[in-house]
C-alpha atoms as an extended CHARMM CRD file, in Angstrom:
* protein
*
       174  EXT
         1         1  UNK       CA            103.7740000000      125.2920000000      140.5540000000  PROA      1               0.0000000000
         2         2  UNK       CA            105.9980000000      124.7160000000      137.6620000000  PROA      2               0.0000000000
         3         3  UNK       CA            109.5250000000      125.8340000000      137.6300000000  PROA      3               0.0000000000
         4         4  UNK       CA            108.8970000000      129.0010000000      135.4420000000  PROA      4               0.0000000000
         5         5  UNK       CA            105.7150000000      129.6860000000      137.5810000000  PROA      5               0.0000000000
         6         6  UNK       CA            107.4770000000      129.1560000000      140.9440000000  PROA      6               0.0000000000
         7         7  UNK       CA            110.2240000000      131.5420000000      139.5730000000  PROA      7               0.0000000000
         8         8  UNK       CA            107.3360000000      134.1520000000      138.6720000000  PROA      8               0.0000000000
         9         9  UNK       CA            105.6440000000      133.4360000000      142.0010000000  PROA      9               0.0000000000
        10        10  UNK       CA            108.8680000000      134.0670000000      143.9450000000  PROA      10              0.0000000000
        11        11  UNK       CA            109.2380000000      137.3490000000      141.9970000000  PROA      11              0.0000000000
        12        12  UNK       CA            105.9020000000      138.4170000000      143.1070000000  PROA      12              0.0000000000
        13        13  UNK       CA            106.2700000000      137.4200000000      146.5770000000  PROA      13              0.0000000000
        14        14  UNK       CA            109.3290000000      139.5570000000      146.9270000000  PROA      14              0.0000000000
        15        15  UNK       CA            107.5530000000      142.5040000000      145.2590000000  PROA      15              0.0000000000
        16        16  UNK       CA            104.5780000000      141.8570000000      147.9530000000  PROA      16              0.0000000000
        17        17  UNK       CA            107.2810000000      141.8220000000      150.8250000000  PROA      17              0.0000000000
        18        18  UNK       CA            108.4220000000      145.0330000000      149.4580000000  PROA      18              0.0000000000
        19        19  UNK       CA            105.1720000000      146.5510000000      149.1590000000  PROA      19              0.0000000000
        20        20  UNK       CA            104.1840000000      145.3450000000      152.9520000000  PROA      20              0.0000000000
        21        21  UNK       CA            107.5820000000      146.8280000000      154.2750000000  PROA      21              0.0000000000
        22        22  UNK       CA            106.9960000000      150.2880000000      152.7450000000  PROA      22              0.0000000000
        23        23  UNK       CA            103.2490000000      150.2330000000      154.2450000000  PROA      23              0.0000000000
        24        24  UNK       CA            104.8090000000      149.2010000000      157.5910000000  PROA      24              0.0000000000
        25        25  UNK       CA            107.3690000000      152.2130000000      157.1590000000  PROA      25              0.0000000000
        26        26  UNK       CA            104.3130000000      154.6280000000      156.2470000000  PROA      26              0.0000000000
        27        27  UNK       CA            102.1770000000      153.3550000000      159.2140000000  PROA      27              0.0000000000
        28        28  UNK       CA            105.1720000000      153.9270000000      161.6650000000  PROA      28              0.0000000000
        29        29  UNK       CA            105.4990000000      157.2940000000      160.3870000000  PROA      29              0.0000000000
        30        30  UNK       CA            101.8520000000      157.8860000000      160.9680000000  PROA      30              0.0000000000
        31        31  UNK       CA            102.1380000000      156.6980000000      164.4240000000  PROA      31              0.0000000000
        32        32  UNK       CA            104.7860000000      159.4040000000      164.8900000000  PROA      32              0.0000000000
        33        33  UNK       CA            102.6280000000      161.8780000000      163.1530000000  PROA      33              0.0000000000
        34        34  UNK       CA             99.6010000000      160.9720000000      165.6310000000  PROA      34              0.0000000000
        35        35  UNK       CA            101.8890000000      161.5240000000      168.5430000000  PROA      35              0.0000000000
        36        36  UNK       CA            102.9240000000      164.7870000000      167.4910000000  PROA      36              0.0000000000
        37        37  UNK       CA             99.4360000000      165.9180000000      166.6900000000  PROA      37              0.0000000000
        38        38  UNK       CA             98.3400000000      164.6530000000      170.1840000000  PROA      38              0.0000000000
        39        39  UNK       CA            101.1330000000      166.7810000000      171.7860000000  PROA      39              0.0000000000
        40        40  UNK       CA            100.4040000000      169.7620000000      169.5030000000  PROA      40              0.0000000000
        41        41  UNK       CA             96.8310000000      169.5310000000      170.6620000000  PROA      41              0.0000000000
        42        42  UNK       CA             97.6290000000      169.4030000000      174.4140000000  PROA      42              0.0000000000
        43        43  UNK       CA             99.9170000000      172.4290000000      173.9200000000  PROA      43              0.0000000000
        44        44  UNK       CA             97.1740000000      174.3210000000      171.5840000000  PROA      44              0.0000000000
        45        45  UNK       CA             99.7530000000      174.9420000000      168.7540000000  PROA      45              0.0000000000
        46        46  UNK       CA             97.8010000000      175.6010000000      165.8830000000  PROA      46              0.0000000000
        47        47  UNK       CA            100.9250000000      175.5460000000      163.3170000000  PROA      47              0.0000000000
        48        48  UNK       CA            101.8440000000      172.3560000000      164.6140000000  PROA      48              0.0000000000
        49        49  UNK       CA             98.5800000000      170.6120000000      164.2190000000  PROA      49              0.0000000000
        50        50  UNK       CA             98.1970000000      171.9950000000      160.4710000000  PROA      50              0.0000000000
        51        51  UNK       CA            101.4140000000      170.5150000000      160.1340000000  PROA      51              0.0000000000
        52        52  UNK       CA            100.4330000000      167.2750000000      161.3760000000  PROA      52              0.0000000000
        53        53  UNK       CA             97.3280000000      167.3100000000      159.4100000000  PROA      53              0.0000000000
        54        54  UNK       CA             99.4540000000      167.6920000000      156.0350000000  PROA      54              0.0000000000
        55        55  UNK       CA            101.7980000000      164.9540000000      157.1470000000  PROA      55              0.0000000000
        56        56  UNK       CA             99.1060000000      162.5990000000      157.5910000000  PROA      56              0.0000000000
        57        57  UNK       CA             97.3750000000      163.6490000000      154.2650000000  PROA      57              0.0000000000
        58        58  UNK       CA            100.6970000000      162.6980000000      152.5260000000  PROA      58              0.0000000000
        59        59  UNK       CA            100.8960000000      159.4250000000      154.2780000000  PROA      59              0.0000000000
        60        60  UNK       CA             97.4590000000      158.5860000000      153.3480000000  PROA      60              0.0000000000
        61        61  UNK       CA             98.1150000000      159.5240000000      149.7510000000  PROA      61              0.0000000000
        62        62  UNK       CA            101.2020000000      157.2740000000      149.6630000000  PROA      62              0.0000000000
        63        63  UNK       CA             99.4040000000      154.4790000000      151.4640000000  PROA      63              0.0000000000
        64        64  UNK       CA             96.4090000000      154.5170000000      148.8050000000  PROA      64              0.0000000000
        65        65  UNK       CA             98.9250000000      154.3550000000      145.8510000000  PROA      65              0.0000000000
        66        66  UNK       CA            100.6500000000      151.1740000000      147.8200000000  PROA      66              0.0000000000
        67        67  UNK       CA             97.4010000000      149.6120000000      148.3520000000  PROA      67              0.0000000000
        68        68  UNK       CA             96.4530000000      149.5720000000      144.8170000000  PROA      68              0.0000000000
        69        69  UNK       CA             99.7110000000      148.1010000000      143.7830000000  PROA      69              0.0000000000
        70        70  UNK       CA             99.3660000000      145.3740000000      146.6610000000  PROA      70              0.0000000000
        71        71  UNK       CA             95.8980000000      144.6400000000      145.1910000000  PROA      71              0.0000000000
        72        72  UNK       CA             97.0720000000      144.2460000000      141.6320000000  PROA      72              0.0000000000
        73        73  UNK       CA             99.8870000000      142.1360000000      142.7540000000  PROA      73              0.0000000000
        74        74  UNK       CA             97.7260000000      139.8090000000      144.7580000000  PROA      74              0.0000000000
        75        75  UNK       CA             95.2390000000      139.6860000000      141.9280000000  PROA      75              0.0000000000
        76        76  UNK       CA             98.3190000000      138.4550000000      139.3800000000  PROA      76              0.0000000000
        77        77  UNK       CA             99.6490000000      136.2880000000      142.5220000000  PROA      77              0.0000000000
        78        78  UNK       CA             96.1830000000      134.9380000000      143.0000000000  PROA      78              0.0000000000
        79        79  UNK       CA             95.8970000000      133.8980000000      139.2100000000  PROA      79              0.0000000000
        80        80  UNK       CA             99.2030000000      132.1650000000      139.2030000000  PROA      80              0.0000000000
        81        81  UNK       CA             98.5560000000      130.0140000000      142.2050000000  PROA      81              0.0000000000
        82        82  UNK       CA             95.2170000000      129.0870000000      140.6580000000  PROA      82              0.0000000000
        83        83  UNK       CA             92.6920000000      130.9760000000      143.1520000000  PROA      83              0.0000000000
        84        84  UNK       CA             90.3670000000      134.0020000000      142.9810000000  PROA      84              0.0000000000
        85        85  UNK       CA             91.9910000000      137.1930000000      144.3630000000  PROA      85              0.0000000000
        86        86  UNK       CA             88.8120000000      137.9480000000      146.5610000000  PROA      86              0.0000000000
        87        87  UNK       CA             89.4340000000      134.4450000000      148.4590000000  PROA      87              0.0000000000
        88        88  UNK       CA             93.0070000000      134.8060000000      149.3290000000  PROA      88              0.0000000000
        89        89  UNK       CA             94.7280000000      136.9510000000      151.9090000000  PROA      89              0.0000000000
        90        90  UNK       CA             98.1550000000      137.0700000000      153.3750000000  PROA      90              0.0000000000
        91        91  UNK       CA             97.8880000000      134.0140000000      155.8220000000  PROA      91              0.0000000000
        92        92  UNK       CA             96.6550000000      131.7300000000      152.7420000000  PROA      92              0.0000000000
        93        93  UNK       CA             99.3550000000      132.9200000000      150.3540000000  PROA      93              0.0000000000
        94        94  UNK       CA            102.0610000000      132.3990000000      153.0760000000  PROA      94              0.0000000000
        95        95  UNK       CA            100.7630000000      128.8000000000      153.7430000000  PROA      95              0.0000000000
        96        96  UNK       CA            100.9890000000      128.0810000000      149.8290000000  PROA      96              0.0000000000
        97        97  UNK       CA            104.4620000000      129.0520000000      149.5630000000  PROA      97              0.0000000000
        98        98  UNK       CA            107.6970000000      127.6190000000      150.8890000000  PROA      98              0.0000000000
        99        99  UNK       CA            110.2780000000      129.0030000000      152.9920000000  PROA      99              0.0000000000
       100       100  UNK       CA            111.8000000000      131.5850000000      153.4790000000  PROA      100             0.0000000000
       101       101  UNK       CA            108.7750000000      133.4950000000      151.8970000000  PROA      101             0.0000000000
       102       102  UNK       CA            106.1540000000      131.7760000000      154.2100000000  PROA      102             0.0000000000
       103       103  UNK       CA            107.9380000000      132.7900000000      157.2780000000  PROA      103             0.0000000000
       104       104  UNK       CA            108.6770000000      136.4780000000      155.9270000000  PROA      104             0.0000000000
       105       105  UNK       CA            105.1400000000      136.8920000000      154.9220000000  PROA      105             0.0000000000
       106       106  UNK       CA            103.7800000000      135.7510000000      158.3520000000  PROA      106             0.0000000000
       107       107  UNK       CA            106.2300000000      138.2080000000      160.0660000000  PROA      107             0.0000000000
       108       108  UNK       CA            105.1460000000      141.1130000000      157.8530000000  PROA      108             0.0000000000
       109       109  UNK       CA            101.4070000000      140.4640000000      158.3900000000  PROA      109             0.0000000000
       110       110  UNK       CA            101.9660000000      140.0860000000      162.1200000000  PROA      110             0.0000000000
       111       111  UNK       CA            104.0780000000      143.3840000000      162.2210000000  PROA      111             0.0000000000
       112       112  UNK       CA            101.6170000000      145.2720000000      160.0740000000  PROA      112             0.0000000000
       113       113  UNK       CA             98.4780000000      144.0900000000      162.1290000000  PROA      113             0.0000000000
       114       114  UNK       CA            100.1790000000      145.1050000000      165.4670000000  PROA      114             0.0000000000
       115       115  UNK       CA            101.0130000000      148.2750000000      163.7860000000  PROA      115             0.0000000000
       116       116  UNK       CA             97.6950000000      148.9550000000      162.3630000000  PROA      116             0.0000000000
       117       117  UNK       CA             95.9240000000      148.3460000000      165.8270000000  PROA      117             0.0000000000
       118       118  UNK       CA             98.3320000000      150.9500000000      167.6580000000  PROA      118             0.0000000000
       119       119  UNK       CA             97.8100000000      153.3200000000      164.6970000000  PROA      119             0.0000000000
       120       120  UNK       CA             93.7760000000      153.0080000000      165.1510000000  PROA      120             0.0000000000
       121       121  UNK       CA             94.2430000000      153.2140000000      168.8450000000  PROA      121             0.0000000000
       122       122  UNK       CA             96.3240000000      156.5250000000      168.7120000000  PROA      122             0.0000000000
       123       123  UNK       CA             93.7550000000      157.8580000000      166.0230000000  PROA      123             0.0000000000
       124       124  UNK       CA             90.7610000000      157.2190000000      168.5940000000  PROA      124             0.0000000000
       125       125  UNK       CA             92.8280000000      158.9250000000      171.5390000000  PROA      125             0.0000000000
       126       126  UNK       CA             93.5630000000      161.9680000000      169.3280000000  PROA      126             0.0000000000
       127       127  UNK       CA             89.7720000000      162.1370000000      168.3400000000  PROA      127             0.0000000000
       128       128  UNK       CA             88.4780000000      162.1480000000      171.9750000000  PROA      128             0.0000000000
       129       129  UNK       CA             91.0400000000      164.7040000000      172.4820000000  PROA      129             0.0000000000
       130       130  UNK       CA             89.6640000000      166.8080000000      170.1340000000  PROA      130             0.0000000000
       131       131  UNK       CA             86.2210000000      165.9940000000      171.0290000000  PROA      131             0.0000000000
       132       132  UNK       CA             87.1360000000      167.0410000000      174.7050000000  PROA      132             0.0000000000
       133       133  UNK       CA             88.6500000000      170.2470000000      173.4380000000  PROA      133             0.0000000000
       134       134  UNK       CA             85.6680000000      171.0710000000      171.4300000000  PROA      134             0.0000000000
       135       135  UNK       CA             83.3160000000      170.7910000000      174.4260000000  PROA      135             0.0000000000
       136       136  UNK       CA             85.6400000000      172.9800000000      176.3460000000  PROA      136             0.0000000000
       137       137  UNK       CA             85.5340000000      175.4770000000      173.7370000000  PROA      137             0.0000000000
       138       138  UNK       CA             81.5500000000      175.1920000000      173.4120000000  PROA      138             0.0000000000
       139       139  UNK       CA             81.4580000000      175.9020000000      177.1190000000  PROA      139             0.0000000000
       140       140  UNK       CA             83.8030000000      178.7170000000      176.9520000000  PROA      140             0.0000000000
       141       141  UNK       CA             81.7110000000      180.0490000000      174.1190000000  PROA      141             0.0000000000
       142       142  UNK       CA             78.5010000000      179.7640000000      175.8730000000  PROA      142             0.0000000000
       143       143  UNK       CA             79.8660000000      181.2730000000      179.0130000000  PROA      143             0.0000000000
       144       144  UNK       CA             81.1770000000      184.5580000000      177.3670000000  PROA      144             0.0000000000
       145       145  UNK       CA             77.8000000000      184.6920000000      175.3200000000  PROA      145             0.0000000000
       146       146  UNK       CA             75.8910000000      184.8380000000      178.7700000000  PROA      146             0.0000000000
       147       147  UNK       CA             78.6230000000      187.5800000000      180.1940000000  PROA      147             0.0000000000
       148       148  UNK       CA             77.6700000000      189.7150000000      177.1730000000  PROA      148             0.0000000000
       149       149  UNK       CA             73.9340000000      189.5100000000      177.0860000000  PROA      149             0.0000000000
       150       150  UNK       CA             72.5360000000      191.9410000000      179.8700000000  PROA      150             0.0000000000
       151       151  UNK       CA             70.4260000000      190.1940000000      182.7340000000  PROA      151             0.0000000000
       152       152  UNK       CA             66.8360000000      191.3860000000      182.1530000000  PROA      152             0.0000000000
       153       153  UNK       CA             64.7340000000      192.2230000000      185.4190000000  PROA      153             0.0000000000
       154       154  UNK       CA             61.2270000000      192.0550000000      185.6980000000  PROA      154             0.0000000000
       155       155  UNK       CA             59.5810000000      195.2450000000      187.4520000000  PROA      155             0.0000000000
       156       156  UNK       CA             56.2150000000      195.3200000000      189.4220000000  PROA      156             0.0000000000
       157       157  UNK       CA             54.8350000000      197.0410000000      186.4170000000  PROA      157             0.0000000000
       158       158  UNK       CA             55.7210000000      194.2670000000      184.2580000000  PROA      158             0.0000000000
       159       159  UNK       CA             58.2820000000      196.0870000000      182.0660000000  PROA      159             0.0000000000
       160       160  UNK       CA             61.6400000000      194.4810000000      181.3860000000  PROA      160             0.0000000000
       161       161  UNK       CA             64.6790000000      196.2960000000      181.8190000000  PROA      161             0.0000000000
       162       162  UNK       CA             68.0100000000      195.0740000000      180.7330000000  PROA      162             0.0000000000
       163       163  UNK       CA             71.0420000000      196.0420000000      183.1630000000  PROA      163             0.0000000000
       164       164  UNK       CA             74.5450000000      195.9530000000      182.4030000000  PROA      164             0.0000000000
       165       165  UNK       CA             75.4830000000      193.9970000000      185.4670000000  PROA      165             0.0000000000
       166       166  UNK       CA             74.7970000000      190.1690000000      185.3940000000  PROA      166             0.0000000000
       167       167  UNK       CA             76.4910000000      189.2240000000      188.6210000000  PROA      167             0.0000000000
       168       168  UNK       CA             78.7100000000      186.5790000000      186.9420000000  PROA      168             0.0000000000
       169       169  UNK       CA             82.3360000000      185.7790000000      187.8420000000  PROA      169             0.0000000000
       170       170  UNK       CA             85.0480000000      184.4990000000      185.8650000000  PROA      170             0.0000000000
       171       171  UNK       CA             87.9900000000      182.2380000000      187.0160000000  PROA      171             0.0000000000
       172       172  UNK       CA             91.1520000000      181.8820000000      184.9340000000  PROA      172             0.0000000000
       173       173  UNK       CA             91.8590000000      178.2760000000      186.4100000000  PROA      173             0.0000000000
       174       174  UNK       CA             89.8480000000      175.0130000000      185.9590000000  PROA      174             0.0000000000
């Protein structure tokens, strides 16, 4: 890389590190929101759940914007380094550039990867929590539906007579 290209490359690496740092901050915020969402679901706080959903959507919009910026920057950086944008990733970029950029890129990648894994795990946890809640609601709905429907009784004559007493019991504890 020539002197002029080196300066251009260094500027792009600084921009890339800035984008990666902002993405890391947003994923940390997402992790916090996912924890809030979990607590709201456990406490059945609908308003808090709605607020968490709005926060997640805002974070995802910001992440989408940063992702576009990152892709454009990596494409320009790959062109400068003489590679195809499809064939280059952070690990390879960190191996092509000198210190301190190499170490900073490796740390940013490592931090972001660990955070992504944590966010994915929290998202899966919340998904399972919501699925369990849905099953509990479905069970409650089915029980209440059965309580509403009168129990048909068959008589010797073959006639079916609906009675209002169905003989079911409801307990408020699980």
